[in-house]
Short mmCIF file of C-alpha atoms in Angstrom, two decimals:
data_model
loop_
_atom_site.label_atom_id
_atom_site.label_comp_id
_atom_site.label_asym_id
_atom_site.label_seq_id
_atom_site.Cartn_x
_atom_site.Cartn_y
_atom_site.Cartn_z
CA MET L 30 0.10 0.08 0.18
CA ILE L 31 2.89 2.50 0.52
CA ARG L 32 4.26 1.84 -2.92
CA SER L 33 0.58 2.27 -4.15
CA LEU L 34 0.38 5.58 -2.47
CA SER L 35 3.71 6.98 -3.88
CA ILE L 36 2.50 5.87 -7.37
CA LEU L 37 -0.87 7.53 -6.86
CA LEU L 38 0.74 10.93 -5.60
CA LEU L 39 3.14 10.87 -8.73
CA LEU L 40 0.16 10.39 -11.02
CA LEU L 41 -2.06 13.07 -9.41
CA SER L 42 0.98 15.69 -9.44
CA ALA L 43 1.40 15.21 -13.25
CA THR L 44 -2.63 16.29 -13.49
CA LEU L 45 -3.27 18.56 -10.91
CA ALA L 46 -2.29 22.07 -10.03
CA GLY L 47 0.09 23.10 -7.28
CA CYS L 48 -1.17 22.85 -3.61
CA SER L 49 -1.60 25.62 -1.06
CA GLU L 50 -1.00 25.56 2.36
CA GLY L 51 -3.79 28.03 3.19
CA VAL L 52 -7.45 27.36 4.11
CA ASP L 53 -10.34 29.23 2.58
CA ASN L 54 -12.90 28.67 5.69
CA GLU L 55 -15.84 29.86 3.38
CA ARG L 56 -15.18 26.68 0.79
CA VAL L 57 -13.82 23.85 3.22
CA ARG L 58 -13.10 20.44 1.66
CA VAL L 59 -13.19 17.22 3.44
CA ASP L 60 -12.20 13.89 2.72
CA VAL L 61 -13.79 10.88 4.62
CA ILE L 62 -11.65 7.74 4.57
CA GLU L 63 -13.52 4.41 3.71
CA ASP L 64 -11.71 1.36 2.86
CA ARG L 65 -14.29 0.15 0.55
CA PRO L 66 -16.52 3.63 -0.34
CA ARG L 67 -20.09 3.08 -0.50
CA PRO L 68 -22.93 5.30 -2.27
CA LEU L 69 -24.04 7.84 0.12
CA ASN L 70 -27.15 6.97 2.23
CA VAL L 71 -28.39 9.06 5.07
CA SER L 72 -31.30 6.32 5.53
CA ALA L 73 -28.81 3.24 5.82
CA THR L 74 -28.74 1.02 8.82
CA PRO L 75 -25.72 0.92 9.89
CA LEU L 76 -24.49 4.23 8.44
CA SER L 77 -21.22 4.28 6.72
CA LEU L 78 -18.74 6.97 8.32
CA ALA L 79 -19.28 9.29 5.26
CA SER L 80 -23.17 8.86 5.36
CA ALA L 81 -23.09 9.45 9.31
CA TYR L 82 -21.25 12.74 8.91
CA LEU L 83 -23.79 13.60 6.26
CA ARG L 84 -26.72 12.79 8.19
CA ALA L 85 -25.36 14.52 10.92
CA ALA L 86 -25.12 17.67 9.06
CA THR L 87 -28.48 17.79 7.42
CA ALA L 88 -31.00 15.91 9.82
CA GLN L 89 -30.78 16.93 13.37
CA GLY L 90 -32.05 14.93 16.29
CA LEU L 91 -33.33 16.51 19.58
CA VAL L 92 -29.83 17.05 20.31
CA THR L 93 -26.52 16.80 18.90
CA PHE L 94 -22.93 17.06 19.54
CA ASP L 95 -20.84 20.35 19.54
CA GLU L 96 -17.42 20.74 18.15
CA LYS L 97 -15.88 19.33 21.38
CA GLY L 98 -18.16 16.41 21.44
CA ARG L 99 -20.47 17.73 24.23
CA VAL L 100 -24.38 17.26 24.00
CA ALA L 101 -25.63 20.41 22.66
CA PRO L 102 -29.19 21.54 21.50
CA GLY L 103 -30.65 20.20 18.27
CA LEU L 104 -34.41 20.26 17.40
CA ALA L 105 -34.74 20.93 21.20
CA ASN L 106 -33.50 24.28 22.42
CA ARG L 107 -33.76 22.89 26.10
CA TRP L 108 -34.85 20.02 28.09
CA ILE L 109 -35.39 18.68 31.60
CA VAL L 110 -35.07 15.45 33.17
CA THR L 111 -37.51 14.49 36.12
CA ASP L 112 -36.15 13.88 39.40
CA ASP L 113 -36.74 10.02 39.26
CA GLY L 114 -34.93 10.03 36.12
CA MET L 115 -37.90 8.29 34.20
CA SER L 116 -38.76 11.33 31.91
CA TYR L 117 -37.04 13.51 29.55
CA ILE L 118 -39.02 16.30 28.51
CA PHE L 119 -37.82 18.53 25.30
CA ARG L 120 -38.93 21.77 24.07
CA LEU L 121 -38.33 22.13 20.35
CA ASN L 122 -37.05 25.21 18.46
CA LYS L 123 -39.33 27.16 16.02
CA GLY L 124 -37.59 25.58 13.46
CA ARG L 125 -38.63 24.19 9.68
CA TRP L 126 -37.64 21.03 7.89
CA ASN L 127 -35.44 21.61 4.82
CA ASP L 128 -38.51 21.61 2.44
CA GLY L 129 -40.09 24.70 4.36
CA ARG L 130 -42.55 22.84 6.58
CA GLU L 131 -42.79 23.88 10.24
CA LEU L 132 -41.58 21.49 12.91
CA GLU L 133 -44.65 20.11 14.98
CA SER L 134 -44.04 18.15 18.20
CA ARG L 135 -46.35 15.32 16.94
CA GLU L 136 -44.39 14.72 13.77
CA VAL L 137 -41.10 14.75 15.69
CA ALA L 138 -42.65 12.17 18.33
CA ARG L 139 -43.85 9.83 15.36
CA LEU L 140 -40.57 10.22 13.47
CA LEU L 141 -38.54 9.48 16.66
CA THR L 142 -40.67 6.38 17.46
CA ALA L 143 -40.18 4.77 14.13
CA ARG L 144 -36.37 5.45 14.27
CA ILE L 145 -36.24 3.92 17.73
CA GLN L 146 -37.85 0.65 16.39
CA GLU L 147 -35.40 0.79 13.43
CA LEU L 148 -32.45 0.89 15.42
CA ARG L 149 -33.73 -1.76 17.92
CA LYS L 150 -32.50 -4.39 15.44
CA GLY L 151 -28.89 -2.95 15.73
CA ARG L 152 -26.19 -3.04 18.16
CA ILE L 153 -27.64 -0.39 20.43
CA GLY L 154 -30.99 -2.36 20.66
CA ALA L 155 -30.73 -3.42 24.13
CA GLU L 156 -30.24 0.14 25.48
CA LEU L 157 -33.29 1.18 23.41
CA GLY L 158 -35.55 -1.34 25.05
CA VAL L 159 -35.63 0.74 28.26
CA ILE L 160 -37.41 3.70 26.31
CA ASP L 161 -41.20 3.19 26.94
CA ARG L 162 -42.53 5.66 24.46
CA VAL L 163 -42.22 9.19 22.93
CA VAL L 164 -45.29 11.45 23.53
CA ALA L 165 -46.02 14.51 21.85
CA MET L 166 -47.46 17.21 24.31
CA THR L 167 -49.11 20.45 23.84
CA GLY L 168 -47.28 23.29 22.02
CA LYS L 169 -43.90 22.30 20.94
CA VAL L 170 -43.00 19.51 23.79
CA VAL L 171 -41.81 16.19 23.28
CA GLU L 172 -41.53 13.68 26.14
CA ILE L 173 -39.63 10.54 26.14
CA ARG L 174 -40.91 8.12 28.89
CA LEU L 175 -38.82 5.32 30.18
CA LYS L 176 -39.13 1.88 32.07
CA ALA L 177 -36.08 2.40 34.00
CA PRO L 178 -33.66 5.62 34.36
CA MET L 179 -31.21 5.99 31.52
CA PRO L 180 -28.41 8.40 32.76
CA TYR L 181 -26.74 8.53 29.05
CA LEU L 182 -30.00 8.92 27.03
CA LEU L 183 -28.59 12.41 25.86
CA GLU L 184 -25.61 10.94 24.43
CA LEU L 185 -27.34 8.24 22.38
CA LEU L 186 -29.71 10.54 21.23
CA ALA L 187 -26.89 12.87 19.91
CA LEU L 188 -25.50 9.97 17.68
CA PRO L 189 -26.06 10.81 13.91
CA GLU L 190 -28.47 7.75 13.55
CA PHE L 191 -30.97 9.73 15.65
CA GLY L 192 -31.27 12.56 13.09
CA LEU L 193 -34.66 12.89 11.97
CA LEU L 194 -35.82 12.83 8.27
CA SER L 195 -39.49 13.80 7.25
CA LYS L 196 -40.87 13.01 3.74
CA GLY L 197 -36.94 12.70 2.94
CA ALA L 198 -35.92 16.13 4.33
CA GLY L 199 -33.96 16.92 7.33
CA SER L 200 -33.87 19.86 9.48
CA GLY L 201 -30.38 21.28 8.85
CA PRO L 202 -28.28 22.84 10.13
CA MET L 203 -26.85 22.18 6.58
CA GLN L 204 -28.55 21.39 3.23
CA ALA L 205 -26.74 19.07 0.72
CA ARG L 206 -26.69 18.60 -3.04
CA LYS L 207 -25.00 16.00 -5.15
CA PHE L 208 -22.37 17.40 -7.34
CA GLY L 209 -20.74 14.99 -9.52
CA GLN L 210 -18.96 12.43 -7.27
CA VAL L 211 -19.08 14.84 -4.18
CA MET L 212 -21.62 16.33 -2.10
CA GLN L 213 -21.70 20.19 -1.10
CA LEU L 214 -23.33 21.50 1.81
CA ARG L 215 -24.35 24.95 2.86
CA ARG L 216 -25.74 25.97 6.18
CA ASN L 217 -29.15 27.20 6.96
CA GLU L 218 -29.15 30.79 8.10
CA THR L 219 -32.07 33.40 9.26
CA ASP L 220 -32.37 36.93 8.06
CA ASP L 221 -33.52 39.83 10.43
CA ASP L 222 -37.17 38.86 9.33
CA GLY L 223 -36.72 35.55 10.54
CA ALA L 224 -36.90 33.99 6.85
CA GLN L 225 -34.54 30.98 6.27
CA PHE L 226 -32.00 30.99 3.62
CA LEU L 227 -28.74 29.14 2.55
CA GLY L 228 -25.49 31.11 3.23
CA ASN L 229 -22.76 31.20 0.91
CA ALA L 230 -19.95 29.18 2.69
CA MET L 231 -19.60 25.55 1.60
CA VAL L 232 -18.31 22.42 2.66
CA THR L 233 -17.75 19.81 0.32
CA LEU L 234 -17.67 16.15 1.14
CA TRP L 235 -15.44 13.53 -0.53
CA ARG L 236 -14.87 10.03 0.25
CA GLY L 237 -12.18 7.49 -0.77
CA THR L 238 -9.71 5.06 0.40
CA ALA L 239 -6.89 6.23 2.75
CA SER L 240 -4.45 6.33 -0.11
CA THR L 241 -6.76 8.56 -2.37
CA ALA L 242 -7.50 10.71 0.56
CA ILE L 243 -3.99 11.37 2.00
CA ALA L 244 -2.92 11.93 -1.58
CA ARG L 245 -5.76 14.64 -2.40
CA TYR L 246 -4.65 16.22 0.97
CA THR L 247 -0.90 16.46 0.15
CA LEU L 248 -1.61 17.87 -3.43
CA GLY L 249 -4.00 20.45 -1.77
CA GLN L 250 -7.02 19.32 -3.06
CA SER L 251 -8.77 18.94 0.40
CA ASP L 252 -8.33 20.57 3.84
CA LEU L 253 -9.33 17.77 6.02
CA VAL L 254 -9.04 14.20 6.22
CA GLU L 255 -11.26 12.07 8.58
CA GLY L 256 -11.65 8.72 9.58
CA GLY L 257 -8.41 7.89 10.07
CA ARG L 258 -7.44 4.24 11.84
CA PHE L 259 -4.50 2.30 12.82
CA GLU L 260 -4.19 0.42 9.45
CA SER L 261 -3.73 3.48 7.19
CA PHE L 262 -1.48 5.43 9.80
CA PRO L 263 1.65 4.46 8.25
CA LEU L 264 0.92 6.03 4.98
CA LEU L 265 1.01 9.54 6.71
CA ASP L 266 4.79 8.86 6.95
CA ALA L 267 5.10 7.77 3.48
CA ALA L 268 3.12 10.95 2.31
CA ASN L 269 5.48 13.28 4.53
CA ILE L 270 2.56 14.85 6.53
CA ARG L 271 3.84 16.79 8.97
CA ALA L 272 3.28 15.90 12.70
CA ASP L 273 1.76 19.45 13.33
CA GLN L 274 -0.86 18.54 10.94
CA ILE L 275 -1.86 15.19 12.40
CA ARG L 276 -4.44 15.18 15.21
CA PHE L 277 -5.33 12.17 17.62
CA ASP L 278 -8.56 11.45 19.21
CA ALA L 279 -8.23 9.57 22.34
CA VAL L 280 -11.33 7.76 22.12
CA PRO L 281 -12.88 5.02 24.39
CA GLY L 282 -13.82 1.77 23.00
CA LEU L 283 -12.98 -2.08 22.21
CA PHE L 284 -9.88 -2.98 20.39
CA GLY L 285 -8.61 -6.44 20.87
CA LEU L 286 -9.41 -9.82 19.71
CA GLN L 287 -12.83 -11.41 19.61
CA ILE L 288 -13.24 -15.04 19.81
CA VAL L 289 -15.79 -15.98 16.85
CA ASN L 290 -15.18 -19.52 16.45
CA GLY L 291 -14.67 -21.96 19.32
CA GLY L 292 -13.22 -25.05 17.94
CA PRO L 293 -11.51 -27.67 19.67
CA PHE L 294 -8.85 -25.08 21.03
CA LEU L 295 -10.64 -21.92 21.70
CA SER L 296 -13.45 -23.38 23.12
CA ASP L 297 -11.39 -23.99 26.08
CA LYS L 298 -11.01 -20.77 28.56
CA ALA L 299 -7.58 -21.61 29.58
CA ASN L 300 -6.33 -21.68 26.01
CA ARG L 301 -7.93 -18.13 25.38
CA THR L 302 -6.21 -16.98 28.33
CA ALA L 303 -3.08 -18.24 27.00
CA ILE L 304 -3.45 -15.90 23.98
CA ALA L 305 -4.34 -13.18 26.15
CA MET L 306 -1.07 -13.65 28.32
CA ALA L 307 1.36 -14.03 25.32
CA ILE L 308 0.71 -10.30 23.62
CA ASP L 309 3.41 -7.91 25.03
CA ARG L 310 1.06 -4.86 24.55
CA PRO L 311 3.43 -2.09 25.10
CA LYS L 312 6.15 -3.49 22.62
CA LEU L 313 3.23 -4.32 20.02
CA LEU L 314 2.15 -0.56 20.24
CA THR L 315 5.66 1.07 20.08
CA ALA L 316 5.76 -0.08 16.49
CA PHE L 317 3.50 2.84 15.84
CA ASP L 318 5.00 5.55 18.12
CA ILE L 319 1.85 7.09 18.95
CA VAL L 320 1.27 8.57 22.52
CA ALA L 321 -2.40 8.49 22.33
CA TRP L 322 -2.41 4.84 21.59
CA GLN L 323 -2.28 3.05 24.98
CA GLU L 324 -2.37 -0.48 26.26
CA THR L 325 -5.43 -2.04 28.16
CA VAL L 326 -6.24 -5.45 29.75
CA THR L 327 -10.02 -4.56 30.79
CA LEU L 328 -13.06 -4.68 28.89
CA VAL L 329 -14.35 -1.26 30.21
CA PRO L 330 -11.77 1.47 30.39
CA GLU L 331 -10.48 1.82 34.04
CA SER L 332 -10.83 5.55 33.69
CA LEU L 333 -14.63 5.52 33.11
CA PRO L 334 -15.99 7.41 35.88
CA ASN L 335 -19.05 5.28 36.70
CA ARG L 336 -17.23 1.94 36.35
CA ALA L 337 -17.34 -0.55 39.39
CA ASP L 338 -14.00 -1.24 41.11
CA ILE L 339 -13.37 -4.62 39.75
CA LYS L 340 -9.99 -6.25 39.68
CA ARG L 341 -7.81 -6.49 36.52
CA PRO L 342 -7.97 -10.15 35.13
CA ALA L 343 -5.76 -12.40 37.01
CA TRP L 344 -3.65 -13.44 33.94
CA SER L 345 -2.37 -9.80 33.73
CA VAL L 346 -0.69 -9.67 37.12
CA PRO L 347 2.68 -11.76 36.59
CA LEU L 348 5.24 -10.12 34.46
CA MET L 349 5.69 -10.71 30.71
CA GLU L 350 8.14 -13.43 30.80
CA GLU L 351 6.05 -15.43 33.63
CA ARG L 352 2.82 -15.04 31.47
CA ARG L 353 4.52 -16.60 28.51
CA VAL L 354 5.89 -19.44 30.73
CA MET L 355 2.32 -20.35 31.85
CA ALA L 356 0.88 -19.80 28.57
CA ARG L 357 3.44 -22.14 26.89
CA ALA L 358 2.61 -24.97 29.29
CA THR L 359 -1.21 -24.58 28.51
CA VAL L 360 -0.56 -24.80 24.98
CA ALA L 361 1.93 -27.82 25.14
CA ASN L 362 -0.58 -29.71 27.78
CA TRP L 363 -3.33 -29.08 25.15
CA GLU L 364 -1.19 -30.41 22.36
CA ASN L 365 -0.08 -33.52 24.23
CA ALA L 366 -3.76 -34.53 24.79
CA ASN L 367 -5.09 -33.52 21.25
CA GLY L 368 -2.26 -33.22 18.74
CA ALA L 369 -0.61 -30.40 16.75
CA LEU L 370 -2.78 -27.20 16.81
CA ARG L 371 -3.52 -25.82 13.45
CA PRO L 372 -2.81 -22.18 12.65
CA LEU L 373 -5.46 -19.83 14.01
CA ARG L 374 -6.97 -17.76 11.54
CA VAL L 375 -7.23 -13.97 12.40
CA ALA L 376 -9.60 -11.56 10.56
CA MET L 377 -8.08 -8.27 10.10
CA PRO L 378 -8.42 -5.23 7.96
CA ARG L 379 -6.27 -4.30 4.99
CA GLY L 380 -3.38 -1.85 5.20
CA TYR L 381 0.12 -1.38 6.03
CA GLY L 382 -0.63 -0.71 9.70
CA ALA L 383 -2.42 -3.97 9.82
CA ARG L 384 0.51 -5.87 8.31
CA ILE L 385 2.79 -4.30 11.03
CA PHE L 386 0.37 -4.91 13.72
CA PHE L 387 0.12 -8.78 12.58
CA ALA L 388 3.58 -9.55 12.37
CA ARG L 389 4.10 -8.17 15.95
CA LEU L 390 1.08 -10.36 17.21
CA ARG L 391 2.27 -13.38 15.27
CA ALA L 392 5.62 -12.94 16.91
CA ASP L 393 4.11 -12.83 20.31
CA LEU L 394 1.88 -15.97 20.03
CA ALA L 395 4.57 -17.80 18.44
CA THR L 396 6.68 -17.59 22.09
CA VAL L 397 3.97 -19.81 23.27
CA GLY L 398 3.70 -22.20 20.49
CA ILE L 399 0.83 -20.74 18.70
CA ASP L 400 0.81 -19.72 14.86
CA ILE L 401 -1.54 -17.59 13.32
CA GLU L 402 -2.38 -16.57 9.78
CA ARG L 403 -3.87 -13.31 8.65
CA VAL L 404 -7.31 -13.36 6.45
CA THR L 405 -9.77 -10.69 5.49
CA VAL L 406 -13.18 -10.27 7.51
CA ASP L 407 -14.80 -12.05 4.51
CA ARG L 408 -13.17 -15.24 4.84
CA PRO L 409 -13.57 -17.94 7.57
CA HIS L 410 -11.69 -16.88 10.66
CA ASP L 411 -11.40 -17.85 14.49
CA LEU L 412 -10.46 -14.56 15.74
CA LEU L 413 -11.45 -11.12 14.75
CA LEU L 414 -9.72 -7.77 15.58
CA VAL L 415 -12.54 -5.46 16.89
CA ASP L 416 -11.83 -1.90 16.57
CA ARG L 417 -14.96 -0.03 17.56
CA THR L 418 -15.37 3.40 19.50
CA ALA L 419 -17.90 3.83 22.33
CA GLN L 420 -21.17 5.26 21.81
CA GLN L 421 -22.24 5.92 25.27
CA SER L 422 -19.98 6.69 28.72
CA THR L 423 -21.39 3.65 30.40
CA PRO L 424 -20.13 0.15 31.14
CA ALA L 425 -23.34 -1.34 29.60
CA TRP L 426 -22.20 -0.31 26.12
CA TYR L 427 -19.09 -2.57 26.06
CA LEU L 428 -21.07 -5.48 27.61
CA ASP L 429 -23.67 -5.09 24.95
CA GLN L 430 -20.83 -5.35 22.08
CA LEU L 431 -20.15 -8.86 23.69
CA SER L 432 -23.47 -10.24 24.21
CA CYS L 433 -24.92 -13.61 23.19
CA LYS L 434 -27.06 -11.63 20.68
CA LEU L 435 -23.95 -10.13 18.84
CA SER L 436 -21.08 -13.06 19.96
CA THR L 437 -20.46 -16.85 19.43
CA ILE L 438 -18.45 -17.30 22.27
CA CYS L 439 -20.35 -15.28 25.30
CA SER L 440 -21.63 -15.47 28.71
CA PRO L 441 -25.35 -15.93 29.30
CA ARG L 442 -24.96 -14.98 32.75
CA ALA L 443 -23.46 -11.50 32.10
CA ASP L 444 -26.40 -10.85 29.77
CA GLU L 445 -28.69 -11.69 32.66
CA ILE L 446 -27.16 -9.40 34.96
CA VAL L 447 -26.91 -6.42 32.46
CA ALA L 448 -30.71 -6.68 31.68
CA GLU L 449 -31.37 -6.78 35.64
CA ALA L 450 -28.96 -3.55 35.73
CA ARG L 451 -31.13 -1.91 33.21
CA ARG L 452 -34.59 -2.63 35.08
CA THR L 453 -33.16 -1.22 38.56
CA THR L 454 -34.15 2.23 39.23
CA ASP L 455 -31.33 2.63 41.94
CA SER L 456 -27.97 3.90 40.32
CA ALA L 457 -25.72 2.35 43.11
CA ILE L 458 -27.23 -1.02 42.56
CA ARG L 459 -26.88 -0.60 38.74
CA ALA L 460 -23.35 0.20 38.82
CA GLN L 461 -22.78 -2.90 41.21
CA LEU L 462 -24.83 -5.17 38.82
CA LEU L 463 -22.69 -3.92 35.60
CA GLY L 464 -19.33 -4.56 37.73
CA GLU L 465 -20.61 -8.04 38.31
CA ALA L 466 -21.47 -8.63 34.60
CA GLU L 467 -18.14 -7.18 33.47
CA ALA L 468 -16.40 -9.69 36.06
CA GLU L 469 -18.46 -12.26 34.67
CA LEU L 470 -17.61 -11.57 31.09
CA GLN L 471 -14.07 -10.69 31.77
CA ASP L 472 -13.42 -14.07 33.32
CA SER L 473 -14.81 -16.03 30.34
CA ALA L 474 -11.79 -14.72 27.96
CA ALA L 475 -14.08 -14.25 25.26
CA PHE L 476 -12.57 -11.00 24.18
CA ILE L 477 -9.03 -10.10 24.70
CA PRO L 478 -8.25 -6.56 25.19
CA ILE L 479 -5.34 -4.94 23.59
CA ALA L 480 -5.47 -1.10 23.45
CA ASN L 481 -7.92 1.74 23.15
CA PRO L 482 -9.17 2.56 19.54
CA LEU L 483 -6.97 4.92 17.64
CA ARG L 484 -8.42 7.57 15.49
CA TRP L 485 -6.37 10.42 13.45
CA SER L 486 -7.48 13.27 11.46
CA VAL L 487 -5.09 15.45 8.86
CA VAL L 488 -5.93 19.05 9.36
CA ARG L 489 -4.55 21.90 7.41
CA PRO L 490 -3.07 24.76 9.39
CA GLY L 491 -5.78 27.66 9.59
CA LEU L 492 -8.83 25.35 9.54
CA LEU L 493 -11.50 26.64 11.84
CA GLY L 494 -13.73 24.72 13.87
CA HIS L 495 -11.86 21.46 14.21
CA PHE L 496 -10.82 20.20 17.83
CA ALA L 497 -9.86 17.16 18.96
CA ASN L 498 -12.28 15.62 21.37
CA GLY L 499 -13.10 12.14 23.27
CA ARG L 500 -15.72 10.93 20.71
CA GLY L 501 -13.69 11.31 17.38
CA TRP L 502 -16.42 13.46 15.73
CA HIS L 503 -15.81 16.60 13.99
CA LEU L 504 -19.06 17.40 12.51
CA LEU L 505 -19.25 19.39 9.14
CA GLN L 506 -21.45 21.94 10.39
CA TYR L 507 -18.75 23.26 12.68
CA LEU L 508 -16.14 23.56 10.04
CA GLY L 509 -14.56 26.95 8.69
CA ARG L 510 -16.56 28.62 11.82
CA ASP L 511 -14.76 30.36 14.57
CA PRO L 512 -16.44 29.00 17.85
CA THR L 513 -15.82 32.28 19.53
#
């Protein structure tokens, strides 16, 4: 891939005009990295990354995220939560859909109810099951009634997936039109008489592979590259991107190996634990030399404020060499009883960074007698490299991703405890139960944590409205604007 980027840069430089270091904040050009670019579709479930950016810009939910990743007003300009946490009441803005129709609470409630039903089929379905109903009240008020408290409901509602569409139209804050292979977006503005019009400032949205996006940036054809992950990170060095133009988001989430095919070897918890013990996490991550990329050995980040105080997994306590001695013995005992172990297939994304990562992982596992081979995610595999950012700041999100609904190797008991935690109205009991579920799932070794997810952007100096944040989202509606 490094060679392909160099060739692409050479070809583009022969056909495109020279680049410029400056940024025209009235004409911001954004490239979103997608390994396999798909047609933009804001109604898709799940949303591709570029489609999520487009939906967030053109279809607001009740709330949204601001440029620093904090929950901010969307369709609703203010809200209250009842003392018992069982009801969220939102007052809508005096806004309009992009086709000119006025926002009405009855329609907003109906659309949100339908969207919740759609999203219940996906990864956040268990959390959405706590929502009882959405009710339109008098005036411009919408109420969400719950079966049990949801402390992180606002975070959920701010996701692009909850942007509402009415008859194909969103409500801004931007409007988009297709222009060739790109989308051009302009902001909804209001004149002194309250009439809505489209502003002159424009954001152009591209999508493409990492090599294409970086090449366009290097040649001055874009001002911002979004969606960078570990597998494409080495391309930045190949393209001579300056360090001051690279921004990392230290995002929470899951990054590690998920067991997807038990088989004779991986069905044994002791063998899964041997894999976890064999990985030298600090040494593996130093191959990338990124301070923001930190090792982890727990399912839920230890820094999460509402996480219960549970012990680290027992396998993480001994020193590295001691771990490997124990892991070697486990593998040898299994082979003595069952015969030679075939290479385990690890599904990973394409990209030079993934090749580096796999080489280090293979060397680590070889020290305990395990061989692995790399395959793509569409091929049969035994382990899957999961790289997923958290959508909520609650331990329940992490446990949901590894539930029996979504995972082959799982803990039904952990699922039962999480469900019980969701039903309780006592926050202390909820935290205790989620801690018990995490300990149960951690003990199963069905998921082997390695690090936090890595997300990066390339930002041209002078671009306004782009800030590193803990969510890894840099929404289009804030670009080119001075937040002060």
